mmCIF file of C-alpha atoms in Angstrom:
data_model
loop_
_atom_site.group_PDB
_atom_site.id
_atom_site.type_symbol
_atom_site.label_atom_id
_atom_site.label_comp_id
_atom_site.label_asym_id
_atom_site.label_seq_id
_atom_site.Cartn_x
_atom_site.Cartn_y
_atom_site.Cartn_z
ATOM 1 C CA UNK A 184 0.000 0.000 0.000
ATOM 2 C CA UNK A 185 1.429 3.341 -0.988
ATOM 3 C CA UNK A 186 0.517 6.676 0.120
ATOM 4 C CA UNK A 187 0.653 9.765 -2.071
ATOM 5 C CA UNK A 188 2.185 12.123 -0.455
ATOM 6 C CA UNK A 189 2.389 16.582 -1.254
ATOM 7 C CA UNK A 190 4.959 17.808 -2.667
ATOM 8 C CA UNK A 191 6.297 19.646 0.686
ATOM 9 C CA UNK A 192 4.512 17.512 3.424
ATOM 10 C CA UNK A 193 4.725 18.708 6.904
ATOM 11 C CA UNK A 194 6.693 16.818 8.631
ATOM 12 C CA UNK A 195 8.011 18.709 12.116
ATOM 13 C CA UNK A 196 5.476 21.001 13.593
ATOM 14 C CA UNK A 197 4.936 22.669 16.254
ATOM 15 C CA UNK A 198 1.906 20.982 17.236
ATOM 16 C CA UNK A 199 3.405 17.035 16.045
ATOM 17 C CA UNK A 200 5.973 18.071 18.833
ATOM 18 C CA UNK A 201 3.872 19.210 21.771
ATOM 19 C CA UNK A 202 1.186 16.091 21.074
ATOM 20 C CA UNK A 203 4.947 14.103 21.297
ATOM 21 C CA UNK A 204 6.229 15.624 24.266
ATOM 22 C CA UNK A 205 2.609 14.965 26.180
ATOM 23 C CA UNK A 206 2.285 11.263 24.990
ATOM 24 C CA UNK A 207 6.289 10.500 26.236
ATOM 25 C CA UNK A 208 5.371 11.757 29.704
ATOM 26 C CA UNK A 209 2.230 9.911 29.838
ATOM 27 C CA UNK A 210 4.262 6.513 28.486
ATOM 28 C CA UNK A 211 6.644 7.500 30.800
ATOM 29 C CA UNK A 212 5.536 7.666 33.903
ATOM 30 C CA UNK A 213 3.307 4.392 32.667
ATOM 31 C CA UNK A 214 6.491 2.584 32.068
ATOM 32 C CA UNK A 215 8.096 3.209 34.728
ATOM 33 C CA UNK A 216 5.049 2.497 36.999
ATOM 34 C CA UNK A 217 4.952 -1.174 35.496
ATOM 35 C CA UNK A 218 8.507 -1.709 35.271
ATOM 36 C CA UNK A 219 8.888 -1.016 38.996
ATOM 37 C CA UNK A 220 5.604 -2.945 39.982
ATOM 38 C CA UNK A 221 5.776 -6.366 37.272
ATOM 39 C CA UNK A 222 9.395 -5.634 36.485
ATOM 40 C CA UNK A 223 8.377 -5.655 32.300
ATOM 41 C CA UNK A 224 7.504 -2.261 30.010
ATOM 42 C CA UNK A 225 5.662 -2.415 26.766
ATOM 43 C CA UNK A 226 5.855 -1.108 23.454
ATOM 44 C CA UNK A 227 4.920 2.477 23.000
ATOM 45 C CA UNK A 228 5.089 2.669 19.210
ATOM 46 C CA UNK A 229 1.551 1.817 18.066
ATOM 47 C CA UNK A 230 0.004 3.319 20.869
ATOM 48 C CA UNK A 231 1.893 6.693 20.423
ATOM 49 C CA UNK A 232 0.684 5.987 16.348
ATOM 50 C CA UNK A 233 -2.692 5.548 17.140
ATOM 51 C CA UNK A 234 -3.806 8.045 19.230
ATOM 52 C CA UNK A 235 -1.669 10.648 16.913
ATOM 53 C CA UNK A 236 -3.663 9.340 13.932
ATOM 54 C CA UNK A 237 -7.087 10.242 15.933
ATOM 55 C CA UNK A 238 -6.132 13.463 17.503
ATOM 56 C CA UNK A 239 -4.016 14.720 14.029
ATOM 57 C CA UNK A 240 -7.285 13.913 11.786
ATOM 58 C CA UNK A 241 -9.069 16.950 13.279
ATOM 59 C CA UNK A 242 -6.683 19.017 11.338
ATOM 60 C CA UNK A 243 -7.252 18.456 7.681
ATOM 61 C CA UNK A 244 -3.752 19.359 6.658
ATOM 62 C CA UNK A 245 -1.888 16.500 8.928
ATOM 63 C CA UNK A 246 -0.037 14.339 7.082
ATOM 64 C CA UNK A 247 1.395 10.784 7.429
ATOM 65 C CA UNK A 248 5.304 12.431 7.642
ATOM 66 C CA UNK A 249 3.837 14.457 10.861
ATOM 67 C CA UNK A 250 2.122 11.261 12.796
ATOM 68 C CA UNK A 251 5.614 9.333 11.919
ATOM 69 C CA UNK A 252 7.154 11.841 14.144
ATOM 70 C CA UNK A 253 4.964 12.276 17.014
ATOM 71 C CA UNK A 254 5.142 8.355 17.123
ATOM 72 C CA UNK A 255 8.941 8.592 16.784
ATOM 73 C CA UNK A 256 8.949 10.923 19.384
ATOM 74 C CA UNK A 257 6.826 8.940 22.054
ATOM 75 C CA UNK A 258 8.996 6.143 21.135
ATOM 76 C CA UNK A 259 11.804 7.604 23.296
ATOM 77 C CA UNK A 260 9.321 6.939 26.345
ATOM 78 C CA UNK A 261 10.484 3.224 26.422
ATOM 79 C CA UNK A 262 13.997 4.182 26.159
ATOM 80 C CA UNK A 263 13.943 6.555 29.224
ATOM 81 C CA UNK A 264 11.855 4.132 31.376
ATOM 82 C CA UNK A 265 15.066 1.930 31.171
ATOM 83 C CA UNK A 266 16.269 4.474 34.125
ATOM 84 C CA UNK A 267 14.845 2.320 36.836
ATOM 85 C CA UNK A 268 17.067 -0.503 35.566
ATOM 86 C CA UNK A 269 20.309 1.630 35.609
ATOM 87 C CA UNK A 270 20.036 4.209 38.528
ATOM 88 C CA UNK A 271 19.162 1.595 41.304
ATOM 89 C CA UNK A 272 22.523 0.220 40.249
ATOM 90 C CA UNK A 273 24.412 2.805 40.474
ATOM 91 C CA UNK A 274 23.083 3.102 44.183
ATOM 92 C CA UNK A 275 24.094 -0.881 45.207
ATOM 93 C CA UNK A 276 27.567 0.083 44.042
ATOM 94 C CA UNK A 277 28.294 2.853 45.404
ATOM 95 C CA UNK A 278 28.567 5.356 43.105
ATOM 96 C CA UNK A 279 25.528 7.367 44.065
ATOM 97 C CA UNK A 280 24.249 7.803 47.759
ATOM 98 C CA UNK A 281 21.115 9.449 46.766
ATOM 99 C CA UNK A 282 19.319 9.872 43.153
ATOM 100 C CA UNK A 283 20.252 13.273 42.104
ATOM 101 C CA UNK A 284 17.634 15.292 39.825
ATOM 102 C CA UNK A 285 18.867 17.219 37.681
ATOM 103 C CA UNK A 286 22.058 14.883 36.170
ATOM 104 C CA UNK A 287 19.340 12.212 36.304
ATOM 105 C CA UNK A 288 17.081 14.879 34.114
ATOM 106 C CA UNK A 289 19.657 15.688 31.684
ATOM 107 C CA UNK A 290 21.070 12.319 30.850
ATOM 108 C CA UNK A 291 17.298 11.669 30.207
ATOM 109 C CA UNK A 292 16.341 14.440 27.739
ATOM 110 C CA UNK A 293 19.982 14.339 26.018
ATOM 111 C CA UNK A 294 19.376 10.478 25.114
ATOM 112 C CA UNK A 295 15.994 10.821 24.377
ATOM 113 C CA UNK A 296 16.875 14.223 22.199
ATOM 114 C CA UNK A 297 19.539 11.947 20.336
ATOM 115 C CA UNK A 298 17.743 9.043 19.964
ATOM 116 C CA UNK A 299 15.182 10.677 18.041
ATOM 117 C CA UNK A 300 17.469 13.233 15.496
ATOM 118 C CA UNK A 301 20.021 10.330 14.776
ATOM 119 C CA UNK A 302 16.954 8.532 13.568
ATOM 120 C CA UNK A 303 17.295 10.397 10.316
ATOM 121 C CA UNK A 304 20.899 9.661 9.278
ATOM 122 C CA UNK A 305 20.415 6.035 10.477
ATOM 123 C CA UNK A 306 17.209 4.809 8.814
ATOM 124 C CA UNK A 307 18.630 4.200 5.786
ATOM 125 C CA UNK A 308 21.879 1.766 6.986
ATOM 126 C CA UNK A 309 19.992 0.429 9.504
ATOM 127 C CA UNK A 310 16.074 -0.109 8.411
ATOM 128 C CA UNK A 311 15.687 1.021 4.308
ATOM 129 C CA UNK A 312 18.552 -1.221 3.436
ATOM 130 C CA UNK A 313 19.072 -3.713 6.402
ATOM 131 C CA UNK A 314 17.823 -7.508 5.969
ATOM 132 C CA UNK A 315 16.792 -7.543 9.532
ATOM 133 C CA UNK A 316 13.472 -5.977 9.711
ATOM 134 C CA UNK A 317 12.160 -4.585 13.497
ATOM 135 C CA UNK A 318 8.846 -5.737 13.719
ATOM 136 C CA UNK A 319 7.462 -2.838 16.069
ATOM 137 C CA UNK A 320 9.003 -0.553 13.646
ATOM 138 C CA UNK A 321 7.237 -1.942 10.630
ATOM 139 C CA UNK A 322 3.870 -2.469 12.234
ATOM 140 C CA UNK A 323 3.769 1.066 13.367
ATOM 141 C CA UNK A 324 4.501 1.932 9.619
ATOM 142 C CA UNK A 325 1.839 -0.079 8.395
ATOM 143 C CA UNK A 326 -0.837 1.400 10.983
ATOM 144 C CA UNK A 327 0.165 4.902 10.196
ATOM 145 C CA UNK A 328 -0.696 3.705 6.748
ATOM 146 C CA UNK A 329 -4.100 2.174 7.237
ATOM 147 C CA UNK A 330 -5.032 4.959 9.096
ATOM 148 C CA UNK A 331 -3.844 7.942 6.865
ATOM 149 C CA UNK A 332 -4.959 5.869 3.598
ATOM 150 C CA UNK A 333 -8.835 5.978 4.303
ATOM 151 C CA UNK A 334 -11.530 7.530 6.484
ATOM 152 C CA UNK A 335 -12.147 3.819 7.551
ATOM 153 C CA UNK A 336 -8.855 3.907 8.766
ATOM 154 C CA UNK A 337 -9.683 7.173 10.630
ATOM 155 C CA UNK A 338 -12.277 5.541 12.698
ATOM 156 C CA UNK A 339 -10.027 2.964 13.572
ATOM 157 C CA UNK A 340 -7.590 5.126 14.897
ATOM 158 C CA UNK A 341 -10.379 7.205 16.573
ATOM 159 C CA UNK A 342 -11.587 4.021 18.226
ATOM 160 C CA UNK A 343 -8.524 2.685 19.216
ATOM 161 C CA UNK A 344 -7.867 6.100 21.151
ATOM 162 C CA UNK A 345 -11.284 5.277 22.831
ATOM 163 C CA UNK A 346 -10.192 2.095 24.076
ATOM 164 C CA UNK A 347 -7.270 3.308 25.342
ATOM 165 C CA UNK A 348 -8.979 6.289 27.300
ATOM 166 C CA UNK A 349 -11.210 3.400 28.863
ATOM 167 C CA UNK A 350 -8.478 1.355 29.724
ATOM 168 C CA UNK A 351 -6.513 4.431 31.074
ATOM 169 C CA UNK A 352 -9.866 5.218 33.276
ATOM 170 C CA UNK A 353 -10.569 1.556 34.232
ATOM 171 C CA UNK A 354 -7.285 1.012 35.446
ATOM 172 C CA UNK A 355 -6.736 4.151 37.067
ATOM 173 C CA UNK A 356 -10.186 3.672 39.387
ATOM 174 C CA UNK A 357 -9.478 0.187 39.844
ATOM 175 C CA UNK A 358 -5.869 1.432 41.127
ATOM 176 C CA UNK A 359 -8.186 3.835 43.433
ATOM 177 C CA UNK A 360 -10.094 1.861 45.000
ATOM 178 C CA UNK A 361 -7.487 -0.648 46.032
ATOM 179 C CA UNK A 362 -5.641 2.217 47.350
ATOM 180 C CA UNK A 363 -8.878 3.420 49.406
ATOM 181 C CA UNK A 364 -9.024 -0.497 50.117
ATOM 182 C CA UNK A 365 -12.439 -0.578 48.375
ATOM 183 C CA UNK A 366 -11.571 -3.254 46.643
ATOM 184 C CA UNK A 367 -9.038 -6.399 46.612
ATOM 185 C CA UNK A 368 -5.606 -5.211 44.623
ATOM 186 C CA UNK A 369 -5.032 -9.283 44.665
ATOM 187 C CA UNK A 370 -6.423 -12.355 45.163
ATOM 188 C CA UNK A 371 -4.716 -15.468 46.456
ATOM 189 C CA UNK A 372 -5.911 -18.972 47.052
ATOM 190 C CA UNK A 373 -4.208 -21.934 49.155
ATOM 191 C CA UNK A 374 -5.217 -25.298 49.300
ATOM 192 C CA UNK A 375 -3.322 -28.394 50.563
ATOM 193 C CA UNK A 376 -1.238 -31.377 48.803
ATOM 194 C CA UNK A 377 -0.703 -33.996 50.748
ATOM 195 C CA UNK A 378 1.705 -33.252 53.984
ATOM 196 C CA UNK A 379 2.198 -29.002 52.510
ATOM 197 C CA UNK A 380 0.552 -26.292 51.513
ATOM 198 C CA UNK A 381 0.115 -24.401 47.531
ATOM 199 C CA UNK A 382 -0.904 -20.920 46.978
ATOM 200 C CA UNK A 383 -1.843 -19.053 43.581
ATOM 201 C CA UNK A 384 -2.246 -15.769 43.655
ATOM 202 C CA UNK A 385 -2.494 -12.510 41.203
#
């Protein structure tokens, strides 16, 4: 499937990098959250791609080049999150007694800042011309263009941002009430075998 694209598409804009920034804190703090509570992170491409497809189509001249950035952008969320892997680290040996802000802050902006601007001299070695393709990579590609190709594709996007509100909203009273100890944050179950004792629990 090709797109047709203008002759000067927008591609950075003012508003691609706001929606950006605002989706990278919102993955970020997200990732970091889970990493710290189930010790995994997930994959913030599509996400970022989908919910730039439905908020960008209000504006009739976005463009496919724009929604590739804001995605590209957001991406960076799952690189910073990797902080909770490296800082505690540096605290078991030694080299930090307490987490400082602002170096912490800066290492995290520079890499995220370079991550995304070395994307452009890279893409070619490393993803137009490479034999290994990265799968989250292409299928953000491919639902950027699905979703810029049709207004089917439009609704999907719009939809798939409504799911995601619902799940934000869900989780985030579910989260609330176990914190207010309205409700059960986990349930476990024992039951004997033979001469000991087994427990499930999630």
């Amino acid at each position: 499937m090709s797109i047709a694209a203008p002759s000067n598409p927008k591609e950075i804009t003012l508003r691609g990098i706001i929606l950006g920034i605002l989706i990278t804190l919102i993955f970020t703090a997200a990732q970091v959250y889970l990493g710290l509570k189930v010790g995994l992170t997930f994959a913030t491409s599509i996400p970022a791609a989908v919910i730039s497809m439905a908020l960008l189509s209000a504006f009739k001249d976005a463009t496919i080049q724009e929604n590739n950035i804001v995605q590209t952008i957001a991406s960076a969320a799952g690189t910073l999150a990797s902080v909770i892997f490296v800082l505690p680290g540096l605290l078991m040996i030694g080299w930090w007694a307490h987490v400082p802000f602002w170096p912490t802050f800066g290492a995290c902006a520079i890499g995220g800042v370079l991550g995304v601007m070395y994307t452009v001299p890279l893409r070619r070695a490393l993803v137009s011309q490479s034999n290994l393709p990265y799968p989250e990579g292409v299928a953000a590609a491919e639902v950027l263009k699905v979703g810029m190709a049709s207004r089917e594709g439009a609704k999907e996007g719009k939809a798939g941002l409504r799911a995601v509100i619902w799940g934000a909203l869900t989780s985030a009273l579910f989260a609330a009430g176990a914190a207010a100890k309205l409700l059960a944050a986990e349930v476990s179950i024992y039951f004997r075998t033979g001469a000991g004792a087994t427990g499930i629990g999630a």
